[in-house]
Amino acid sequence: MKQGDGVDGTVGKAFDVLDQVAVAGRPVRFAELLEGSAYPKATLYRLLQTLTRQGMLALDPDLGTYAPGMRLVRLAHVAWAQSSLAPLARPMLDRLAVQTGETVHLAQLDQGQVLYVDKRHAARPVEMFSSAGKVGPAYCTGVGKAMLAHLPDAALEDALARQSFHRFTATTLDTPQALKAELRAIRANGHAYDREEHEAGIICIAAPILSQAGRVLGAVSVTTTTAHSDLAGLDRWAAPIKQTAAAIATAAEGWQFPQP
Amino acid sequence: MKQGDGVDGTVGKAFDVLDQVAVAGRPVRFAELLEGSAYPKATLYRLLQTLTRQGMLALDPDLGTYAPGMRLVRLAHVAWAQSSLAPLARPMLDRLAVQTGETVHLAQLDQGQVLYVDKRHAARPVEMFSSAGKVGPAYCTGVGKAMLAHLPDAALEDALARQSFHRFTATTLDTPQALKAELRAIRANGHAYDREEHEAGIICIAAPILSQAGRVLGAVSVTTTTAHSDLAGLDRWAAPIKQTAAAIATAAEGWQFPQP
DNA sequence: TTTCTGGTTTCATTATGTGGAACTTTGTTC
DNA sequence: GAACAAAGTTCCACATAATGAAACCAGAAA
């Protein structure tokens, strides 16, 4: 297992198990979880029972499989609505989506990964994986690289340490060295490209959302397919996307959660 | 407190606290939580610390306020994607939204409340967590009543016991008796109305999604404003909405999660 | 300074969770 | 349909991890 092993007592273990179920990507049986688990049979059993009773897991009574439960959806709604980026970025994303006519993403950096927190669909629906709550690699996506490029050194090293580089396509930058060179370039001209680095046929341009003080708050991207455009074509969105990012940054900056 | 008091040990307590933060509806300070909490100072403190370290809560370092954390959004994404209703209902909702040109909702019954799991709006195509994950009362919404109407007796009584009836508007049915009479009518003609019972100016028509065996899987609704239409006007969607519900039921019925 | 209020740490006590092993149920094989 | 295997559930002596009263600390207000 990668993290959190044994720390934070019983509660930590419970979340470990929850993650394990989520990470499976499909409903899983007890036995299957057991052989991926750090915990002994009885312990795992009791944890699953508790999580299920609490609504954090859903147990399919027929198949005996566990999946993340709907209570998480309730809680996530509140998390999203109270976060300091996604809710107030909505109008700006709307505008950018209309302006570009392409798919637009808003993402944050979370645990060294890209966490997509909002998206707008193009009129012309692009077939790809994405929506709020989805996570992706940081080192080979436009939003990911845009954010990494503006991280302080220590934070960058920490983020890099969490990556396990995988060569998704021929253009994937799969070494820290190659990535760091790219990050310098991104930092220099203020926006990042995804040159089919994560998925063949999918390209994008992305800009970081930076606070006044230079802290990375998130990133915005405009995505398209190679069938429909190319990198040079995406360049015409460089200015609008930066403007959008700036507008979101401004809105996020002095923002306070509205009182009732 | 309403539920889960003291059960399920430490993990249960942790989730209690998580709920308490979520239910506040805004970022809250330690002291504020303390005086709504069943737990003593030190215990609550440690629980908050653990939840924060785990990413389930986010602590604003400046204000010292807690809010639900982004890890929940990740998990909820998986929960949603693996649920047996929302993901496969998407194309049907799309169609209904286009057909009606109105706002369309998909909901489930969860803990006696209405849990919205998807939504379409004619103008604004896809907005994920802004509406998915939202909860509402069952006794005064179209989807809620549609589902309650088709619950087995025991389940209905259980659901009713969880309601605390509040008179939102002049038309709200705020007694079990009035509600039960309405449920009989709904059962008879297969669809439910919301006659501005939850919010003034908002009306809707809803149909339950029933499995072959008659089990309540969820509900679909078409919503509009009194400024724009009236109940009679909504009636023209009765047939399409029932057809949609049936289509979703069929899709959900023999559905298995796709293997990798 | 003193007095608050809000937040953090300590530590002896005990409740809580642990996990090996035994047991039961379910489903497969001959 | 008996015999076997695999998956799932319960037990219980034991150890760890959670408890919470009280003490402590920091900053704001008087």
XYZ file of C-alpha atoms (C1' of nucleotides) in Angstrom:
580
model
C 0.000 0.000 0.000
C 1.152 3.492 -0.694
C 0.171 5.711 2.204
C -1.527 6.119 5.520
C -0.630 2.626 6.583
C -1.588 2.179 10.159
C -1.632 5.856 10.982
C -4.635 7.609 12.409
C -5.877 4.538 14.193
C -9.186 2.942 13.458
C -10.542 5.858 11.501
C -7.513 5.842 9.230
C -7.989 2.162 8.587
C -11.620 2.704 7.719
C -10.682 5.317 5.136
C -7.977 3.052 3.798
C -10.589 0.430 3.130
C -12.931 2.992 1.625
C -10.185 4.044 -0.756
C -9.440 0.475 -1.608
C -13.021 -0.070 -2.649
C -13.059 3.161 -4.635
C -9.770 2.448 -6.348
C -11.012 -0.903 -7.599
C -13.185 0.975 -10.034
C -15.945 -1.593 -9.843
C -17.967 -3.357 -7.168
C -15.765 -5.823 -5.293
C -16.302 -8.880 -3.143
C -14.964 -9.407 0.336
C -12.427 -12.028 -0.683
C -11.011 -9.796 -3.365
C -10.541 -6.950 -0.924
C -8.972 -9.285 1.582
C -6.108 -10.233 -0.672
C -5.272 -6.622 -1.433
C -5.558 -5.569 2.142
C -3.067 -4.976 4.877
C -5.638 -6.030 7.447
C -6.561 -9.481 8.653
C -9.856 -11.099 7.794
C -11.820 -10.272 10.911
C -10.608 -6.691 11.011
C -11.422 -6.043 7.388
C -14.770 -7.673 7.881
C -15.692 -5.422 10.769
C -14.513 -2.304 8.952
C -16.596 -3.130 5.898
C -19.574 -3.757 8.107
C -19.199 -0.427 9.830
C -18.699 1.491 6.595
C -21.738 -0.173 5.088
C -23.922 0.539 8.093
C -22.788 4.146 7.872
C -23.778 4.454 4.228
C -20.227 5.066 3.085
C -20.294 1.752 1.278
C -23.173 0.082 -0.486
C -23.391 -3.694 -0.275
C -25.182 -5.344 -3.150
C -27.217 -7.998 -1.326
C -27.388 -10.337 -4.309
C -23.821 -10.218 -5.544
C -22.186 -9.551 -2.195
C -20.141 -6.753 -3.714
C -19.195 -3.465 -2.119
C -19.182 -0.078 -3.851
C -18.816 3.468 -2.511
C -22.128 4.594 -1.049
C -24.437 7.473 -1.726
C -23.674 9.227 1.534
C -20.437 10.237 -0.114
C -22.372 11.967 -2.848
C -24.248 14.049 -0.290
C -21.081 15.013 1.490
C -19.213 15.767 -1.713
C -21.920 18.135 -2.784
C -21.267 20.221 0.288
C -17.515 19.941 -0.188
C -17.794 21.186 -3.738
C -20.216 23.973 -2.925
C -18.028 25.252 -0.094
C -14.736 24.986 -1.897
C -13.049 28.244 -2.678
C -12.589 27.713 -6.391
C -15.160 25.729 -8.339
C -18.381 27.462 -7.278
C -17.237 30.966 -8.089
C -15.510 29.951 -11.275
C -18.766 28.848 -12.854
C -19.669 32.013 -14.741
C -16.135 32.320 -16.100
C -16.157 28.739 -17.319
C -19.506 29.307 -18.964
C -18.126 32.269 -20.818
C -14.980 30.471 -21.933
C -16.964 27.463 -23.135
C -19.238 29.631 -25.246
C -16.334 31.658 -26.571
C -14.250 28.649 -27.611
C -16.973 26.181 -28.448
C -14.718 23.488 -27.010
C -14.663 21.379 -23.864
C -13.439 23.359 -20.881
C -12.042 21.959 -17.631
C -11.349 23.355 -14.204
C -8.930 21.393 -12.033
C -7.094 21.538 -8.737
C -3.972 19.795 -7.524
C -4.836 17.248 -4.859
C -2.408 14.735 -3.361
C -0.078 15.231 -6.288
C -2.802 14.368 -8.759
C -5.053 16.406 -10.968
C -8.558 16.605 -9.570
C -11.134 17.845 -12.032
C -13.726 19.950 -10.263
C -15.829 21.282 -13.112
C -16.298 21.020 -16.825
C -18.261 22.445 -19.705
C -19.256 20.437 -22.694
C -18.758 21.639 -26.210
C -21.737 21.685 -28.526
C -19.802 19.102 -30.460
C -19.426 16.384 -27.831
C -15.849 15.174 -27.483
C -15.627 11.582 -26.433
C -13.311 11.348 -23.448
C -13.229 10.597 -19.783
C -13.815 13.528 -17.499
C -16.144 15.073 -14.991
C -16.121 16.474 -11.492
C -14.368 14.256 -8.982
C -12.370 12.470 -11.613
C -8.650 12.300 -10.980
C -5.831 12.090 -13.452
C -2.048 12.211 -13.623
C -0.396 15.608 -13.172
C 2.696 15.088 -15.332
C 0.924 14.455 -18.623
C -2.121 16.668 -18.658
C -2.310 20.331 -19.560
C -3.843 21.411 -16.282
C -1.435 19.219 -14.328
C 1.687 20.626 -15.916
C 0.382 24.191 -15.700
C 0.019 23.776 -11.955
C 3.268 21.895 -11.376
C 5.134 24.614 -13.259
C 4.195 27.214 -10.685
C 4.742 25.203 -7.537
C 7.497 26.239 -5.112
C 10.537 23.939 -5.295
C 9.768 21.956 -2.178
C 6.161 21.389 -3.198
C 7.224 20.355 -6.671
C 9.678 17.794 -5.341
C 6.974 16.461 -3.080
C 4.537 16.239 -5.968
C 7.075 14.536 -8.207
C 7.831 12.005 -5.508
C 4.180 10.982 -5.570
C 4.107 10.384 -9.315
C 4.665 6.984 -10.774
C 5.487 7.839 -14.344
C 3.696 5.827 -16.925
C 4.153 6.190 -20.663
C 0.563 6.504 -21.860
C 1.455 7.540 -25.400
C 4.525 8.137 -27.534
C 4.695 11.777 -26.437
C 4.300 11.236 -22.684
C 7.091 12.848 -20.688
C 7.940 9.950 -18.434
C 10.987 11.159 -16.557
C 11.355 13.899 -13.941
C 14.144 15.418 -16.050
C 12.086 15.765 -19.210
C 9.185 17.051 -17.179
C 11.261 19.686 -15.380
C 12.569 21.038 -18.679
C 8.998 21.283 -19.926
C 7.909 23.008 -16.729
C 10.514 25.720 -17.250
C 9.132 26.376 -20.716
C 5.602 26.483 -19.375
C 6.591 28.880 -16.663
C 8.198 31.108 -19.281
C 5.236 31.536 -21.555
C 2.423 31.193 -19.068
C 0.516 28.302 -20.551
C 0.896 24.564 -21.029
C 0.010 22.183 -23.821
C -1.041 18.595 -23.748
C 0.399 17.137 -26.946
C -1.551 13.869 -26.835
C 0.526 12.971 -23.811
C -2.238 11.269 -21.905
C -4.564 10.067 -24.621
C -3.985 9.767 -28.338
C -5.992 12.248 -30.344
C -6.667 14.553 -27.415
C -4.808 17.850 -27.149
C -5.307 20.861 -24.934
C -4.035 24.213 -23.823
C -4.090 25.129 -20.155
C -3.336 28.082 -17.910
C -2.664 28.112 -14.181
C -4.827 30.056 -11.779
C -2.438 31.962 -9.535
C -3.189 34.026 -6.473
C -1.792 37.518 -6.057
C 0.995 35.996 -4.003
C 1.730 33.468 -6.727
C 0.189 30.464 -5.040
C -1.295 27.825 -7.349
C -5.050 27.710 -6.895
C -5.931 25.558 -9.895
C -5.919 25.522 -13.668
C -8.241 25.908 -16.634
C -7.969 24.127 -19.949
C -9.515 24.084 -23.390
C -9.518 20.648 -24.942
C -10.059 19.424 -28.461
C -9.250 16.494 -30.719
C -6.543 16.276 -33.348
C -9.273 15.489 -35.848
C -10.760 18.874 -35.216
C -7.798 21.160 -34.638
C -4.076 21.194 -33.851
C -1.747 22.891 -31.384
C -1.381 25.972 -33.549
C -5.151 26.170 -33.724
C -5.397 26.002 -29.950
C -3.047 28.947 -29.664
C -5.833 31.330 -30.461
C -7.318 30.469 -27.070
C -4.127 31.341 -25.212
C -5.257 34.876 -24.498
C -8.876 34.073 -23.555
C -7.841 31.232 -21.294
C -5.320 33.374 -19.458
C -7.889 36.071 -19.059
C -10.321 33.520 -17.661
C -7.707 32.221 -15.253
C -6.984 35.765 -14.109
C -10.665 36.484 -13.608
C -11.083 33.331 -11.512
C -8.006 34.209 -9.484
C -9.381 37.657 -8.760
C -12.738 36.249 -7.746
C -11.143 33.576 -5.579
C -8.693 35.946 -3.965
C -10.757 38.132 -1.673
C -13.504 35.608 -1.400
C -15.382 34.840 1.833
C -18.034 32.212 2.234
C -21.397 34.033 2.288
C -23.036 34.041 5.700
C -26.721 33.043 6.091
C -28.706 14.441 17.810
C -30.817 12.496 15.414
C -29.002 9.249 14.703
C -25.973 7.108 15.057
C -25.260 8.306 18.557
C -22.419 6.360 19.949
C -22.848 3.371 17.668
C -20.124 2.045 15.439
C -17.357 3.127 17.752
C -14.683 5.566 16.779
C -15.418 5.399 13.085
C -19.061 6.194 13.689
C -18.083 9.190 15.749
C -15.790 10.423 13.013
C -18.624 10.291 10.503
C -20.926 11.999 12.969
C -18.515 14.884 13.102
C -18.134 14.898 9.341
C -21.890 15.164 9.001
C -22.008 17.903 11.539
C -19.571 19.961 9.512
C -21.469 19.252 6.304
C -24.829 20.052 7.804
C -23.655 23.458 8.944
C -23.703 24.525 5.319
C -20.738 26.801 5.745
C -17.202 26.597 7.122
C -17.329 26.316 10.906
C -14.929 26.956 13.761
C -13.969 24.480 16.434
C -15.880 26.236 19.196
C -19.050 26.280 17.165
C -18.838 22.563 16.530
C -18.105 21.900 20.159
C -21.386 23.354 21.346
C -23.406 21.290 18.898
C -21.499 18.170 19.640
C -22.144 15.173 21.824
C -18.410 14.733 22.329
C -16.109 16.355 24.855
C -13.554 18.916 23.812
C -10.491 16.702 23.529
C -12.348 13.962 21.689
C -13.841 16.316 19.154
C -10.487 17.951 18.721
C -8.767 14.682 17.927
C -11.506 13.606 15.540
C -11.288 16.857 13.613
C -7.545 16.500 13.459
C -7.770 12.986 12.080
C -10.428 13.888 9.527
C -8.390 16.839 8.373
C -5.201 14.836 8.055
C -7.161 12.317 6.015
C -8.437 14.953 3.622
C -12.031 14.433 4.581
C -12.110 17.899 6.077
C -10.329 21.000 4.913
C -9.062 23.384 7.558
C -8.755 26.980 6.466
C -5.459 27.947 8.074
C -6.319 31.659 8.264
C -9.845 31.507 9.560
C -9.525 28.271 11.488
C -12.722 26.968 9.919
C -13.480 23.424 8.825
C -15.292 22.429 5.647
C -15.784 19.071 3.940
C -12.644 18.178 2.006
C -11.934 17.350 -1.592
C -11.229 13.703 -0.919
C -14.976 13.350 -0.634
C -15.377 14.645 -4.160
C -13.035 11.969 -5.472
C -14.851 9.245 -3.630
C -18.263 10.527 -4.613
C -17.296 10.459 -8.237
C -16.705 6.746 -7.953
C -19.877 6.263 -5.951
C -21.894 8.038 -8.602
C -20.240 6.284 -11.514
C -20.808 2.878 -9.954
C -24.336 3.450 -8.809
C -26.944 1.412 -10.574
C -29.166 4.277 -11.668
C -27.609 7.627 -12.520
C -24.921 6.581 -14.989
C -27.164 4.555 -17.236
C -30.014 7.041 -17.046
C -27.946 9.746 -18.727
C -29.058 9.263 -22.321
C -32.705 9.064 -21.257
C -32.407 12.275 -19.293
C -30.752 13.964 -22.239
C -33.626 13.000 -24.441
C -36.286 14.119 -21.991
C -34.562 17.459 -21.477
C -34.428 18.144 -25.195
C -37.996 16.998 -25.672
C -39.450 19.163 -22.904
C -37.064 22.079 -22.983
C -37.442 22.220 -19.211
C -35.283 21.339 -16.233
C -35.173 17.602 -15.627
C -34.188 15.862 -12.391
C -33.248 12.327 -11.461
C -33.523 11.429 -7.783
C -33.254 8.513 -5.385
C -34.662 7.971 -1.917
C -31.870 7.987 0.642
C -32.346 7.943 4.413
C -35.940 9.062 3.956
C -34.856 12.101 1.986
C -34.763 12.918 -1.684
C -31.247 12.711 -3.054
C -30.818 14.328 -6.445
C -28.332 12.360 -8.512
C -28.532 14.092 -11.874
C -30.073 17.040 -13.630
C -30.429 18.598 -17.045
C -31.232 22.119 -17.949
C -32.064 23.166 -21.450
C -29.732 26.167 -21.471
C -26.900 24.910 -19.279
C -25.957 21.364 -20.364
C -23.973 19.576 -17.685
C -23.354 20.719 -14.153
C -22.151 17.913 -12.029
C -22.010 18.493 -8.320
C -23.917 21.725 -8.356
C -27.042 19.609 -8.254
C -26.010 15.977 -7.879
C -25.675 15.251 -4.179
C -28.213 17.833 -3.166
C -30.825 16.585 -0.728
C -34.388 17.733 -0.206
C -37.538 16.787 1.664
C -39.506 13.800 0.363
C -42.990 14.839 1.408
C -43.213 18.046 -0.608
C -41.341 17.424 -3.829
C -42.615 15.728 -6.950
C -39.896 13.087 -7.023
C -40.224 12.509 -3.281
C -43.940 11.886 -3.351
C -43.692 9.747 -6.479
C -41.279 7.468 -4.662
C -43.084 7.415 -1.329
C -46.295 6.477 -3.114
C -44.829 3.207 -4.277
C -43.060 2.142 -1.118
C -44.226 -0.974 0.741
C -46.158 -0.149 3.918
C -43.348 -0.843 6.325
C -40.857 1.196 4.353
C -43.320 4.061 4.058
C -43.918 4.147 7.792
C -40.206 4.125 8.329
C -39.722 6.968 5.862
C -42.543 8.998 7.402
C -41.034 8.553 10.836
C -37.891 10.220 9.597
C -39.681 13.282 8.263
C -40.062 16.411 10.292
C -42.860 18.148 8.495
C -42.297 21.780 7.788
C -44.786 24.051 6.068
C -42.619 25.635 3.370
C -45.511 27.239 1.489
C -49.289 27.547 1.719
C -49.761 24.332 -0.264
C -47.278 22.138 1.627
C -48.860 18.924 2.895
C -47.576 19.013 6.427
C -49.310 16.067 8.063
C -48.908 12.336 7.500
C -52.662 12.081 6.965
C -52.814 14.646 4.171
C -49.716 13.134 2.630
C -51.090 9.587 2.682
C -54.261 10.672 0.919
C -52.139 12.356 -1.738
C -49.989 9.247 -2.086
C -53.047 7.138 -2.847
C -54.001 9.535 -5.637
C -50.454 9.456 -6.994
C -50.409 5.694 -6.933
C -53.674 5.686 -8.849
C -52.628 7.818 -11.794
C -48.943 6.991 -11.896
C -47.466 10.442 -11.550
C -47.059 13.131 -8.918
C -47.250 16.905 -8.979
C -45.466 19.483 -6.949
C -47.961 22.318 -6.602
C -45.515 24.908 -5.263
C -45.315 22.791 -2.141
C -41.622 23.270 -1.553
C -40.899 26.588 -3.170
C -43.278 29.289 -4.328
C -43.409 29.634 -8.087
C -41.894 26.208 -8.736
C -44.081 23.381 -9.989
C -43.251 19.975 -11.381
C -44.522 16.655 -12.578
C -42.745 13.471 -11.575
C -42.897 9.748 -12.249
C -41.434 6.900 -10.195
C -38.901 4.485 -11.642
C -40.100 1.029 -10.672
C -38.380 -2.289 -11.152
C -40.189 -5.242 -12.682
C -40.933 -6.446 -9.178
C -42.322 -3.046 -8.225
C -39.395 -1.877 -6.152
C -38.778 1.879 -6.129
C -35.480 2.632 -7.845
C -35.848 6.394 -8.169
C -37.888 9.105 -9.854
C -37.702 11.562 -12.728
C -39.257 14.997 -12.840
C -39.844 17.890 -15.205
C -39.813 21.242 -13.454
C -40.964 24.677 -14.497
C -42.081 27.971 -13.016
C -45.612 29.269 -12.630
C -44.531 32.271 -14.667
C -43.875 30.008 -17.577
C -46.547 27.328 -17.347
C -49.135 25.745 -15.040
C -50.099 22.269 -13.874
C -52.336 21.697 -16.869
C -49.449 22.690 -19.089
C -47.194 20.191 -17.377
C -49.686 17.436 -18.095
C -48.470 17.181 -21.629
C -45.235 15.755 -20.254
C -47.016 13.007 -18.334
C -46.628 10.474 -21.111
C -43.002 11.306 -22.038
C -41.893 11.289 -18.429
C -43.501 7.906 -17.765
C -41.901 6.533 -20.877
C -38.543 7.854 -19.724
C -39.017 6.301 -16.303
C -39.892 2.984 -17.909
C -36.855 3.136 -20.160
C -34.591 3.818 -17.190
C -36.185 0.993 -15.236
C -35.573 -1.409 -18.091
C -31.976 -0.323 -18.427
C -31.401 -0.536 -14.680
C -33.112 -3.875 -14.308
C -30.820 -6.383 -15.936
C -27.782 -4.204 -15.492
C -24.393 -5.515 -14.443
C -21.370 -3.376 -13.823
C -19.096 -3.741 -16.875
C -15.989 -5.777 -16.177
C -12.552 -4.497 -17.273
C -1.659 43.731 34.117
C -5.561 40.688 34.506
C -9.254 38.171 32.627
C -11.399 36.099 29.101
C -12.337 32.909 25.184
C -10.713 29.568 21.846
C -7.584 26.118 21.000
C -3.908 22.378 22.242
C -1.589 18.887 25.112
C -1.098 15.481 29.001
C -1.804 11.125 31.098
C -3.870 7.540 34.006
C -7.877 4.780 32.962
C -10.661 1.800 30.293
C -13.369 1.113 26.435
C -12.490 -0.382 21.743
C -10.750 -2.709 18.392
C -7.710 -6.806 17.387
C -6.830 -11.164 14.992
C -5.989 -16.232 15.277
C -8.843 -19.741 15.108
C -13.052 -22.065 15.019
C -17.364 -22.172 12.830
C -21.203 -21.748 9.262
C -22.848 -21.089 4.926
C -22.661 -21.337 0.000
C -21.399 -23.331 -4.073
C -18.694 -26.686 -6.742
C -17.050 -31.373 -8.002
C -17.356 -36.157 -8.504
C -26.311 -36.098 -2.859
C -22.181 -36.848 -0.281
C -17.697 -34.696 0.002
C -14.991 -30.924 -0.540
C -13.496 -26.197 -1.037
C -14.053 -21.468 -0.791
C -16.280 -17.464 1.009
C -18.177 -15.307 4.700
C -19.257 -14.804 9.878
C -18.627 -15.129 14.865
C -15.758 -15.849 19.301
C -12.962 -14.332 22.900
C -8.581 -13.564 25.559
C -5.711 -9.842 24.836
C -3.388 -5.360 23.675
C -3.771 -1.164 21.793
C -5.915 2.889 20.862
C -9.380 6.155 22.252
C -11.035 8.656 26.256
C -11.905 13.021 28.811
C -10.975 15.743 33.013
C -7.897 18.882 33.824
C -3.998 21.571 33.007
C -1.887 24.444 29.781
C -1.018 28.023 26.200
C -1.927 32.017 23.107
C -4.075 35.823 21.725
C -7.862 39.283 22.297
C -10.472 42.249 25.218
C -11.027 44.840 29.553
